[in-house]
Tab-separated table of C-alpha atoms in Angstrom:
chain	number	residue	atom	x	y	z
A	1	MET	CA	21.503	-7.566	-7.575
A	2	VAL	CA	18.891	-5.448	-9.331
A	3	ALA	CA	17.769	-4.100	-5.955
A	4	LEU	CA	21.292	-2.856	-5.214
A	5	MET	CA	21.336	-1.055	-8.560
A	6	ILE	CA	18.245	1.011	-7.742
A	7	LEU	CA	18.576	1.374	-3.960
A	8	GLU	CA	19.392	4.855	-2.682
A	9	LYS	CA	22.381	5.495	-0.457
A	10	GLY	CA	21.480	4.907	3.176
A	11	GLY	CA	18.563	2.680	2.151
A	12	THR	CA	17.349	-0.575	3.678
A	13	PHE	CA	17.145	-3.934	1.940
A	14	VAL	CA	15.433	-7.154	3.101
A	15	LEU	CA	16.254	-10.470	1.445
A	16	LYS	CA	14.443	-13.762	2.002
A	17	MET	CA	16.729	-16.803	2.008
A	18	PHE	CA	16.463	-20.529	2.671
A	19	THR	CA	20.104	-21.571	2.881
A	20	MET	CA	23.535	-20.121	3.543
A	21	PHE	CA	25.555	-23.269	2.914
A	22	GLU	CA	25.968	-22.911	-0.842
A	23	CYS	CA	28.826	-21.023	-2.467
A	24	ASN	CA	26.506	-18.625	-4.259
A	25	THR	CA	24.519	-17.681	-1.158
A	26	LEU	CA	27.696	-17.377	0.903
A	27	CYS	CA	29.116	-14.892	-1.598
A	28	ARG	CA	25.840	-12.981	-1.663
A	29	MET	CA	25.938	-12.657	2.113
A	30	TYR	CA	29.493	-11.306	1.997
A	31	LEU	CA	28.513	-8.835	-0.718
A	32	LEU	CA	25.718	-7.519	1.496
A	33	CYS	CA	28.112	-7.195	4.423
A	34	CYS	CA	30.409	-5.105	2.221
A	35	ALA	CA	27.580	-2.958	0.844
A	36	PHE	CA	25.705	-2.147	4.073
A	37	ASP	CA	26.618	-0.744	7.466
A	38	SER	CA	24.518	-3.348	9.283
A	39	VAL	CA	23.481	-6.876	8.251
A	40	GLN	CA	21.340	-9.026	10.546
A	41	ILE	CA	19.677	-12.414	10.173
A	42	LYS	CA	16.091	-12.491	11.433
A	43	LYS	CA	13.333	-15.077	11.706
A	44	PRO	CA	9.963	-13.443	12.520
A	45	LEU	CA	7.497	-15.060	14.882
A	46	THR	CA	5.085	-15.379	11.965
A	47	SER	CA	7.595	-17.597	10.128
A	48	LYS	CA	7.146	-21.297	10.861
A	49	GLN	CA	10.004	-22.585	12.975
A	50	GLY	CA	9.965	-25.881	11.113
A	51	ASN	CA	11.114	-24.416	7.800
A	52	SER	CA	14.460	-22.927	6.803
A	53	GLU	CA	13.075	-19.507	5.921
A	54	ILE	CA	15.166	-16.594	7.206
A	55	TYR	CA	15.355	-12.892	6.398
A	56	VAL	CA	18.516	-10.863	5.875
A	57	VAL	CA	17.873	-7.299	7.066
A	58	CYS	CA	20.416	-4.835	5.665
A	59	ARG	CA	20.555	-1.203	6.797
A	60	GLY	CA	22.655	1.739	5.693
A	61	PHE	CA	23.439	1.144	2.019
A	62	LYS	CA	26.894	2.538	1.212
A	63	GLY	CA	26.023	3.382	-2.375
A	64	PHE	CA	26.102	1.773	-5.789
A	65	GLN	CA	29.733	2.740	-6.407
A	66	CYS	CA	31.035	0.274	-3.820
A	67	VAL	CA	29.312	-2.720	-5.428
A	68	GLU	CA	29.253	-1.725	-9.113
A	69	PRO	CA	32.323	-3.788	-10.165
A	70	LEU	CA	30.975	-6.877	-8.398
A	71	ILE	CA	27.532	-6.482	-9.956
A	72	HIS	CA	29.064	-6.326	-13.438
A	73	LYS	CA	31.028	-9.472	-12.640
A	74	PHE	CA	27.886	-11.190	-11.380
A	75	PHE	CA	25.897	-10.558	-14.570
A	76	SER	CA	28.828	-11.399	-16.852
A	77	THR	CA	29.125	-14.908	-15.390
A	78	SER	CA	26.818	-17.404	-17.098
A	79	ASN	CA	27.212	-20.211	-14.562
A	80	ARG	CA	27.253	-18.934	-10.991
A	81	THR	CA	26.724	-22.305	-9.312
A	82	LEU	CA	30.326	-23.468	-9.656
A	83	SER	CA	32.803	-22.327	-7.030
A	84	TYR	CA	35.307	-20.912	-9.530
A	85	ASN	CA	32.574	-18.735	-11.044
A	86	CYS	CA	31.403	-17.268	-7.741
A	87	LEU	CA	31.876	-13.619	-6.864
A	88	PHE	CA	34.483	-14.305	-4.191
A	89	PRO	CA	36.990	-17.157	-3.989
A	90	LEU	CA	36.777	-18.978	-0.693
A	91	ASN	CA	40.306	-17.958	0.303
A	92	GLU	CA	39.315	-14.278	-0.008
A	93	LEU	CA	36.480	-14.518	2.507
A	94	PRO	CA	37.550	-13.431	6.023
A	95	LYS	CA	37.682	-16.165	8.636
A	96	ASP	CA	35.566	-14.191	11.096
A	97	PHE	CA	32.862	-13.809	8.428
A	98	LEU	CA	32.876	-17.550	7.670
A	99	SER	CA	32.764	-18.310	11.383
A	100	SER	CA	29.760	-16.015	11.883
A	101	VAL	CA	27.887	-17.556	8.956
A	102	TYR	CA	28.646	-21.053	10.243
A	103	LYS	CA	27.353	-20.247	13.737
A	104	CYS	CA	24.243	-18.620	12.298
A	105	SER	CA	23.534	-21.549	9.976
A	106	LYS	CA	24.128	-24.038	12.779
A	107	TYR	CA	21.753	-22.185	15.102
A	108	PHE	CA	18.843	-22.027	12.651
A	109	SER	CA	19.340	-25.577	11.340
A	110	GLU	CA	19.370	-27.010	14.876
A	111	LEU	CA	16.249	-25.017	15.707
A	112	GLN	CA	14.531	-26.353	12.602
A	113	MET	CA	15.486	-29.980	13.336
A	114	GLN	CA	14.367	-29.682	16.949
A	115	VAL	CA	10.970	-28.321	15.941
A	116	ILE	CA	10.475	-31.045	13.315
A	117	GLU	CA	11.413	-33.775	15.802
A	118	ASN	CA	9.049	-32.313	18.402
A	119	ASN	CA	6.235	-32.126	15.849
A	120	ILE	CA	6.712	-35.768	14.875
A	121	LYS	CA	6.850	-36.832	18.518
A	122	TRP	CA	3.775	-34.796	19.399
A	123	PHE	CA	1.849	-36.144	16.392
A	124	TYR	CA	2.236	-39.751	17.535
A	125	GLN	CA	2.084	-39.211	21.302
A	126	LYS	CA	-0.422	-36.400	21.751
A	127	THR	CA	-3.047	-36.748	24.473
A	128	GLU	CA	-6.338	-35.008	25.149
A	129	ASN	CA	-4.552	-32.722	27.607
A	130	ASP	CA	-2.018	-31.811	24.914
A	131	ILE	CA	-4.791	-30.922	22.473
A	132	LYS	CA	-6.581	-28.905	25.154
A	133	SER	CA	-3.392	-27.018	26.042
A	134	LEU	CA	-2.696	-26.276	22.376
A	135	THR	CA	-6.244	-24.994	21.854
A	136	GLU	CA	-5.947	-22.727	24.897
A	137	LEU	CA	-2.593	-21.438	23.650
A	138	GLN	CA	-4.014	-20.680	20.197
A	139	TYR	CA	-6.929	-18.801	21.762
A	140	CYS	CA	-4.548	-16.853	24.019
A	141	VAL	CA	-2.330	-15.844	21.081
A	142	ALA	CA	-5.325	-14.790	18.977
A	143	ASN	CA	-6.816	-12.818	21.865
A	144	THR	CA	-3.495	-11.085	22.560
A	145	TYR	CA	-3.148	-10.152	18.878
A	146	VAL	CA	-6.674	-8.713	18.743
A	147	ASN	CA	-6.151	-6.649	21.902
A	148	ARG	CA	-2.637	-5.441	21.066
A	149	PHE	CA	-3.500	-4.215	17.583
A	150	GLN	CA	-7.047	-3.128	18.416
A	151	ILE	CA	-8.667	-5.372	15.818
A	152	LYS	CA	-12.304	-4.398	15.401
A	153	PRO	CA	-15.159	-5.592	13.186
A	154	ILE	CA	-15.362	-3.909	9.796
A	155	ASP	CA	-18.097	-1.335	9.522
A	156	PRO	CA	-20.817	-2.716	7.210
A	157	SER	CA	-20.510	0.353	4.993
A	158	GLN	CA	-16.824	-0.473	4.399
A	159	GLU	CA	-17.340	-4.120	3.475
A	160	ILE	CA	-16.344	-5.180	-0.023
A	161	VAL	CA	-18.342	-8.396	0.235
A	162	GLY	CA	-20.312	-8.681	3.453
A	163	GLN	CA	-23.584	-9.920	4.832
A	164	ASN	CA	-25.508	-6.845	3.707
A	165	LYS	CA	-24.320	-7.164	0.119
A	166	LEU	CA	-24.854	-10.920	0.117
A	167	ARG	CA	-28.445	-10.471	1.273
A	168	ALA	CA	-29.038	-8.118	-1.631
A	169	ILE	CA	-28.043	-10.817	-4.121
A	170	GLN	CA	-31.152	-12.693	-5.225
A	171	PHE	CA	-29.887	-16.255	-5.389
A	172	ASP	CA	-29.273	-19.100	-3.012
A	173	LEU	CA	-25.678	-19.548	-1.919
A	174	PRO	CA	-24.324	-23.111	-1.860
A	175	LYS	CA	-24.498	-24.642	1.580
A	176	VAL	CA	-21.192	-25.427	3.231
A	177	SER	CA	-21.075	-28.708	5.081
A	178	THR	CA	-19.887	-28.498	8.684
A	179	THR	CA	-19.654	-32.265	9.047
A	180	LYS	CA	-16.185	-33.475	9.952
A	181	THR	CA	-14.629	-35.215	6.984
A	182	ASP	CA	-13.374	-38.744	7.439
A	183	MET	CA	-9.672	-38.635	6.580
A	184	ASN	CA	-9.197	-42.415	6.659
A	185	CYS	CA	-10.137	-42.991	3.042
A	186	SER	CA	-8.769	-42.326	-0.411
A	187	PHE	CA	-9.793	-39.507	-2.719
A	188	ALA	CA	-11.709	-41.950	-4.929
A	189	GLU	CA	-13.649	-43.200	-1.905
A	190	LYS	CA	-14.480	-39.623	-0.904
A	191	MET	CA	-15.814	-38.957	-4.394
A	192	ARG	CA	-17.955	-42.089	-4.225
A	193	GLN	CA	-19.397	-40.925	-0.918
A	194	VAL	CA	-20.454	-37.692	-2.586
A	195	GLU	CA	-21.837	-39.227	-5.774
A	196	TYR	CA	-23.534	-42.380	-4.491
A	197	LEU	CA	-26.053	-43.285	-1.856
A	198	GLU	CA	-25.225	-46.076	0.583
A	199	LEU	CA	-26.971	-48.793	-1.442
A	200	ASP	CA	-25.393	-47.578	-4.675
A	201	GLU	CA	-21.960	-47.565	-3.058
A	202	ALA	CA	-22.462	-51.095	-1.722
A	203	LYS	CA	-23.462	-52.315	-5.190
A	204	LEU	CA	-20.451	-50.576	-6.728
A	205	LEU	CA	-18.093	-52.252	-4.262
A	206	GLN	CA	-19.729	-55.626	-4.920
A	207	ASP	CA	-19.271	-55.183	-8.665
A	208	GLN	CA	-15.618	-54.356	-8.114
A	209	VAL	CA	-15.099	-57.471	-6.001
A	210	ASN	CA	-16.833	-59.633	-8.614
A	211	SER	CA	-14.567	-58.243	-11.307
A	212	TYR	CA	-11.428	-59.375	-9.489
A	213	LYS	CA	-9.617	-62.456	-10.694
A	214	GLN	CA	-9.002	-65.148	-8.091
A	215	THR	CA	-5.589	-66.802	-8.275
A	216	PRO	CA	-4.584	-69.638	-5.902
A	217	TRP	CA	-1.268	-69.196	-4.139
A	218	LYS	CA	1.009	-72.049	-5.096
A	219	TYR	CA	2.529	-72.276	-1.610
A	220	ASP	CA	-0.801	-72.635	0.179
A	221	LYS	CA	-3.980	-73.798	-1.559
A	222	GLU	CA	-6.175	-72.209	1.107
A	223	VAL	CA	-4.844	-68.749	0.263
A	224	SER	CA	-5.941	-66.874	-2.862
A	225	TRP	CA	-4.921	-63.580	-4.453
A	226	PHE	CA	-7.583	-61.262	-5.841
A	227	THR	CA	-6.410	-59.008	-8.648
A	228	SER	CA	-8.174	-56.857	-11.222
A	229	GLU	CA	-8.342	-58.099	-14.786
A	230	ASP	CA	-6.194	-55.235	-16.068
């Protein structure tokens, strides 16, 4: 609303949204359609297909005078989440507008669900060929981007923090480990791997096991539960 108060006539406005199903967002969309000559819903290629992020691109602002009464109404309403406090009653919204919003919402929601389902399926069923194909695709996209936009290395004289400046600093930089991290362990176990040597870690685990309390299972004497004292 503040943007519409300061936007010049004929200006362009871009709004990021995550849903169009709620009363408040539906009214906001209709307000934009009334205030601009052109309103389009876009989802850039750089926006992840698995999320609900969309962009409302509005062109040709008709001027503050056409939305001033509605803006005053918007700011005078303390609770704008309830339907009777929204800018426009549902029966005042044109059917063709509601139909367009429904089709748009349906399209993007189905796209999002399809991508999420494919990601889950690929995560559990991926093969070496799938990983190879994905790596080749990522390289192709990166190479296309570099060539299309003529990405070039930064001249050393233009670097804010670069190799030349780092070499001039008289101290040793911390070494970054390139070893692949084992993801099949908890955070506490990762911290132990950093802080303890192998023998120390083995002793620590043994002490933990010794501290557990053994409780026989009443349904089977050969089975015992091991629990910590606390």
